[in-house]
């Protein structure tokens, strides 16, 4: 059985894929994956001395289609305001890589892909994935592209968790990090919300213990409820109030029934419905679990204090949003504190906005300015 | 307090810092002094600033700056983690200036503070003659909108240092004419100093204990009757 890494164009989606054949990947759970593949997308050009690589780590339900149209929804990429020519992450300057995480559902090995051993979709046979596993695979991808150093690793939310993991596990590979709206551990409240979402999926009769693909069905109701709950946590009370208030949806009077009378109801239903077209329910279970399991509150401190030589050079930038109650400023500041206590180079700013956790996806000029300035300022210094 | 031009106390502060030192500038504004220290003194400088907009200005020019409050967020820095800790023109705006000063002395080997002198003759004259709270070039706010909540004079500051185990290594006065001079403990300095810059360090020993010991063992003090 030949060990090989093949990098080629994906035949289903407009992106590239790295296929790892007979290459052992030991997951944090102990499970060993022998064959796996990672889908990824690149933007911009790699410069001559390969010093302009920016790795973007995506959040829970995002994917590698950062800046161009999404092949399934045909909508603009999730960070198309942020990444592109003359955008804050300027692809005239930087070579941007974003890969679909391990366990995801946009082509990378995950629960909806075929298990080579059974020739059926993995379903719940798929091993549990952690943030560390996602990063290990990204590192393998970077190595296979012959990139020795990353100018910056950037991520928000679950992406921010990956950024911290990169700084812990492969500090020698990175020069700068941008950590947006994250934490050293997933909080109790956040686990609670995830659990409600998972229960919604698993109690959908169409879920069939995770084997819905074989039954040629999908737990659409459950997944859409999970998305509706999660979506509330991404916003803020103030933003909801401002955007929807108690406004009624295409009617002048309440219906005395259970239709979507209020605009907020209709909005959430739409969010839920459009989500099921592009996301796999089992993958949602695995991704939320990976976030729940994330807790580096002890190890991060230890490693930052211990590995003095190979991580001293990194300039970290931590960004939080005032109205984010999922990953509040206080939790982001914990990271700043540890980095400062261990004598690292760290910058931190809290951006004022009422848009909640989702701010990182929205047009926030002060946030954009920080990202482009931090990258530009440090790129000049290299 | 966000004066963007190069301030006169900056040059003096710069002269107090040797080359290649680590520096923390508390209340660093848009990072002007940090930039100057990095360029001219080859300092490894970083900052703390409360105003998010100014922090983002600094981050955008590649500086290392943390958004935070000098009265709450100094606990993130370890003991003696910087050669110098600077607080320029903000001590009078602190709720607990002494606590901040003590925190700075914990973090830094040496501390540099600059502040407007409330004992300046012009300030005294305004209070004495007009009977009103003074508004001067250095203290340009009316009492009801000033961020300066703790007014103190040169003498007040010197006395606090003496009673708090803080060693004054150097003190420089700036007259309103821009003239600078070494401050000695005199009435004249307190009258003419418009702005004061102090280089401080922590006294490493407990003065009183040693004196107590001496009292007991010093035979010359034992009277033979």
PDB file of N, CA and C in Angstrom, chain B residues 166-198:
ATOM      1  N   UNK B 166       9.402  54.783  48.081  1.00  0.00           N
ATOM      2  CA  UNK B 166       9.709  54.973  46.666  1.00  0.00           C
ATOM      3  C   UNK B 166      10.924  55.884  46.571  1.00  0.00           C
ATOM      4  N   UNK B 167      11.914  55.400  45.848  1.00  0.00           N
ATOM      5  CA  UNK B 167      13.160  56.132  45.734  1.00  0.00           C
ATOM      6  C   UNK B 167      13.129  57.040  44.501  1.00  0.00           C
ATOM      7  N   UNK B 168      13.358  58.337  44.705  1.00  0.00           N
ATOM      8  CA  UNK B 168      13.387  59.273  43.578  1.00  0.00           C
ATOM      9  C   UNK B 168      14.804  59.302  43.023  1.00  0.00           C
ATOM     10  N   UNK B 169      14.988  58.709  41.841  1.00  0.00           N
ATOM     11  CA  UNK B 169      16.329  58.657  41.262  1.00  0.00           C
ATOM     12  C   UNK B 169      16.682  59.972  40.587  1.00  0.00           C
ATOM     13  N   UNK B 170      15.671  60.576  40.007  1.00  0.00           N
ATOM     14  CA  UNK B 170      15.898  61.812  39.282  1.00  0.00           C
ATOM     15  C   UNK B 170      14.578  62.541  39.179  1.00  0.00           C
ATOM     16  N   UNK B 171      14.616  63.874  39.258  1.00  0.00           N
ATOM     17  CA  UNK B 171      13.386  64.628  39.020  1.00  0.00           C
ATOM     18  C   UNK B 171      13.715  65.877  38.228  1.00  0.00           C
ATOM     19  N   UNK B 172      12.951  66.050  37.165  1.00  0.00           N
ATOM     20  CA  UNK B 172      13.219  67.167  36.264  1.00  0.00           C
ATOM     21  C   UNK B 172      11.981  68.049  36.197  1.00  0.00           C
ATOM     22  N   UNK B 173      12.211  69.339  36.252  1.00  0.00           N
ATOM     23  CA  UNK B 173      11.098  70.278  36.129  1.00  0.00           C
ATOM     24  C   UNK B 173      11.147  70.976  34.788  1.00  0.00           C
ATOM     25  N   UNK B 174       9.973  71.268  34.280  1.00  0.00           N
ATOM     26  CA  UNK B 174       9.877  72.059  33.056  1.00  0.00           C
ATOM     27  C   UNK B 174       9.142  73.337  33.431  1.00  0.00           C
ATOM     28  N   UNK B 175       9.769  74.487  33.176  1.00  0.00           N
ATOM     29  CA  UNK B 175       9.094  75.759  33.446  1.00  0.00           C
ATOM     30  C   UNK B 175       8.156  76.064  32.289  1.00  0.00           C
ATOM     31  N   UNK B 176       7.239  76.995  32.506  1.00  0.00           N
ATOM     32  CA  UNK B 176       6.303  77.302  31.412  1.00  0.00           C
ATOM     33  C   UNK B 176       7.040  77.872  30.197  1.00  0.00           C
ATOM     34  N   UNK B 177       8.233  78.401  30.418  1.00  0.00           N
ATOM     35  CA  UNK B 177       9.035  78.909  29.290  1.00  0.00           C
ATOM     36  C   UNK B 177       9.623  77.769  28.462  1.00  0.00           C
ATOM     37  N   UNK B 178       9.536  76.544  28.985  1.00  0.00           N
ATOM     38  CA  UNK B 178      10.122  75.404  28.291  1.00  0.00           C
ATOM     39  C   UNK B 178      11.494  75.061  28.854  1.00  0.00           C
ATOM     40  N   UNK B 179      11.995  75.904  29.738  1.00  0.00           N
ATOM     41  CA  UNK B 179      13.303  75.666  30.342  1.00  0.00           C
ATOM     42  C   UNK B 179      13.235  74.468  31.291  1.00  0.00           C
ATOM     43  N   UNK B 180      14.271  73.639  31.273  1.00  0.00           N
ATOM     44  CA  UNK B 180      14.255  72.482  32.169  1.00  0.00           C
ATOM     45  C   UNK B 180      15.346  72.559  33.210  1.00  0.00           C
ATOM     46  N   UNK B 181      15.082  71.964  34.381  1.00  0.00           N
ATOM     47  CA  UNK B 181      16.051  72.032  35.474  1.00  0.00           C
ATOM     48  C   UNK B 181      15.854  70.847  36.403  1.00  0.00           C
ATOM     49  N   UNK B 182      16.938  70.496  37.118  1.00  0.00           N
ATOM     50  CA  UNK B 182      16.852  69.438  38.130  1.00  0.00           C
ATOM     51  C   UNK B 182      16.055  69.973  39.309  1.00  0.00           C
ATOM     52  N   UNK B 183      15.122  69.207  39.777  1.00  0.00           N
ATOM     53  CA  UNK B 183      14.314  69.672  40.899  1.00  0.00           C
ATOM     54  C   UNK B 183      15.018  69.356  42.204  1.00  0.00           C
ATOM     55  N   UNK B 184      15.154  70.380  43.031  1.00  0.00           N
ATOM     56  CA  UNK B 184      15.610  70.110  44.383  1.00  0.00           C
ATOM     57  C   UNK B 184      14.440  70.414  45.302  1.00  0.00           C
ATOM     58  N   UNK B 185      14.553  69.944  46.492  1.00  0.00           N
ATOM     59  CA  UNK B 185      13.409  70.088  47.384  1.00  0.00           C
ATOM     60  C   UNK B 185      13.285  71.526  47.901  1.00  0.00           C
ATOM     61  N   UNK B 186      12.870  72.403  47.009  1.00  0.00           N
ATOM     62  CA  UNK B 186      12.805  73.796  47.415  1.00  0.00           C
ATOM     63  C   UNK B 186      11.474  74.404  47.022  1.00  0.00           C
ATOM     64  N   UNK B 187      11.173  75.490  47.641  1.00  0.00           N
ATOM     65  CA  UNK B 187       9.947  76.217  47.370  1.00  0.00           C
ATOM     66  C   UNK B 187       9.942  76.714  45.933  1.00  0.00           C
ATOM     67  N   UNK B 188      11.123  77.149  45.483  1.00  0.00           N
ATOM     68  CA  UNK B 188      11.253  77.726  44.146  1.00  0.00           C
ATOM     69  C   UNK B 188      10.843  76.739  43.049  1.00  0.00           C
ATOM     70  N   UNK B 189      11.326  75.490  43.205  1.00  0.00           N
ATOM     71  CA  UNK B 189      11.001  74.474  42.198  1.00  0.00           C
ATOM     72  C   UNK B 189       9.499  74.254  42.124  1.00  0.00           C
ATOM     73  N   UNK B 190       8.887  74.212  43.296  1.00  0.00           N
ATOM     74  CA  UNK B 190       7.438  73.972  43.344  1.00  0.00           C
ATOM     75  C   UNK B 190       6.655  75.135  42.719  1.00  0.00           C
ATOM     76  N   UNK B 191       7.243  76.309  42.776  1.00  0.00           N
ATOM     77  CA  UNK B 191       6.575  77.477  42.185  1.00  0.00           C
ATOM     78  C   UNK B 191       6.748  77.535  40.672  1.00  0.00           C
ATOM     79  N   UNK B 192       7.932  77.152  40.218  1.00  0.00           N
ATOM     80  CA  UNK B 192       8.238  77.347  38.799  1.00  0.00           C
ATOM     81  C   UNK B 192       8.008  76.121  37.915  1.00  0.00           C
ATOM     82  N   UNK B 193       7.903  74.952  38.540  1.00  0.00           N
ATOM     83  CA  UNK B 193       7.707  73.745  37.724  1.00  0.00           C
ATOM     84  C   UNK B 193       6.274  73.679  37.195  1.00  0.00           C
ATOM     85  N   UNK B 194       6.207  73.688  35.895  1.00  0.00           N
ATOM     86  CA  UNK B 194       4.935  73.645  35.211  1.00  0.00           C
ATOM     87  C   UNK B 194       4.519  72.177  35.057  1.00  0.00           C
ATOM     88  N   UNK B 195       5.552  71.401  34.721  1.00  0.00           N
ATOM     89  CA  UNK B 195       5.348  69.991  34.459  1.00  0.00           C
ATOM     90  C   UNK B 195       6.544  69.256  35.059  1.00  0.00           C
ATOM     91  N   UNK B 196       6.287  68.150  35.751  1.00  0.00           N
ATOM     92  CA  UNK B 196       7.392  67.446  36.406  1.00  0.00           C
ATOM     93  C   UNK B 196       7.552  66.038  35.838  1.00  0.00           C
ATOM     94  N   UNK B 197       8.797  65.593  35.748  1.00  0.00           N
ATOM     95  CA  UNK B 197       9.077  64.228  35.300  1.00  0.00           C
ATOM     96  C   UNK B 197       9.944  63.551  36.353  1.00  0.00           C
ATOM     97  N   UNK B 198       9.471  62.431  36.844  1.00  0.00           N
ATOM     98  CA  UNK B 198      10.190  61.720  37.903  1.00  0.00           C
ATOM     99  C   UNK B 198      10.637  60.345  37.424  1.00  0.00           C
TER     100      UNK B 198
END
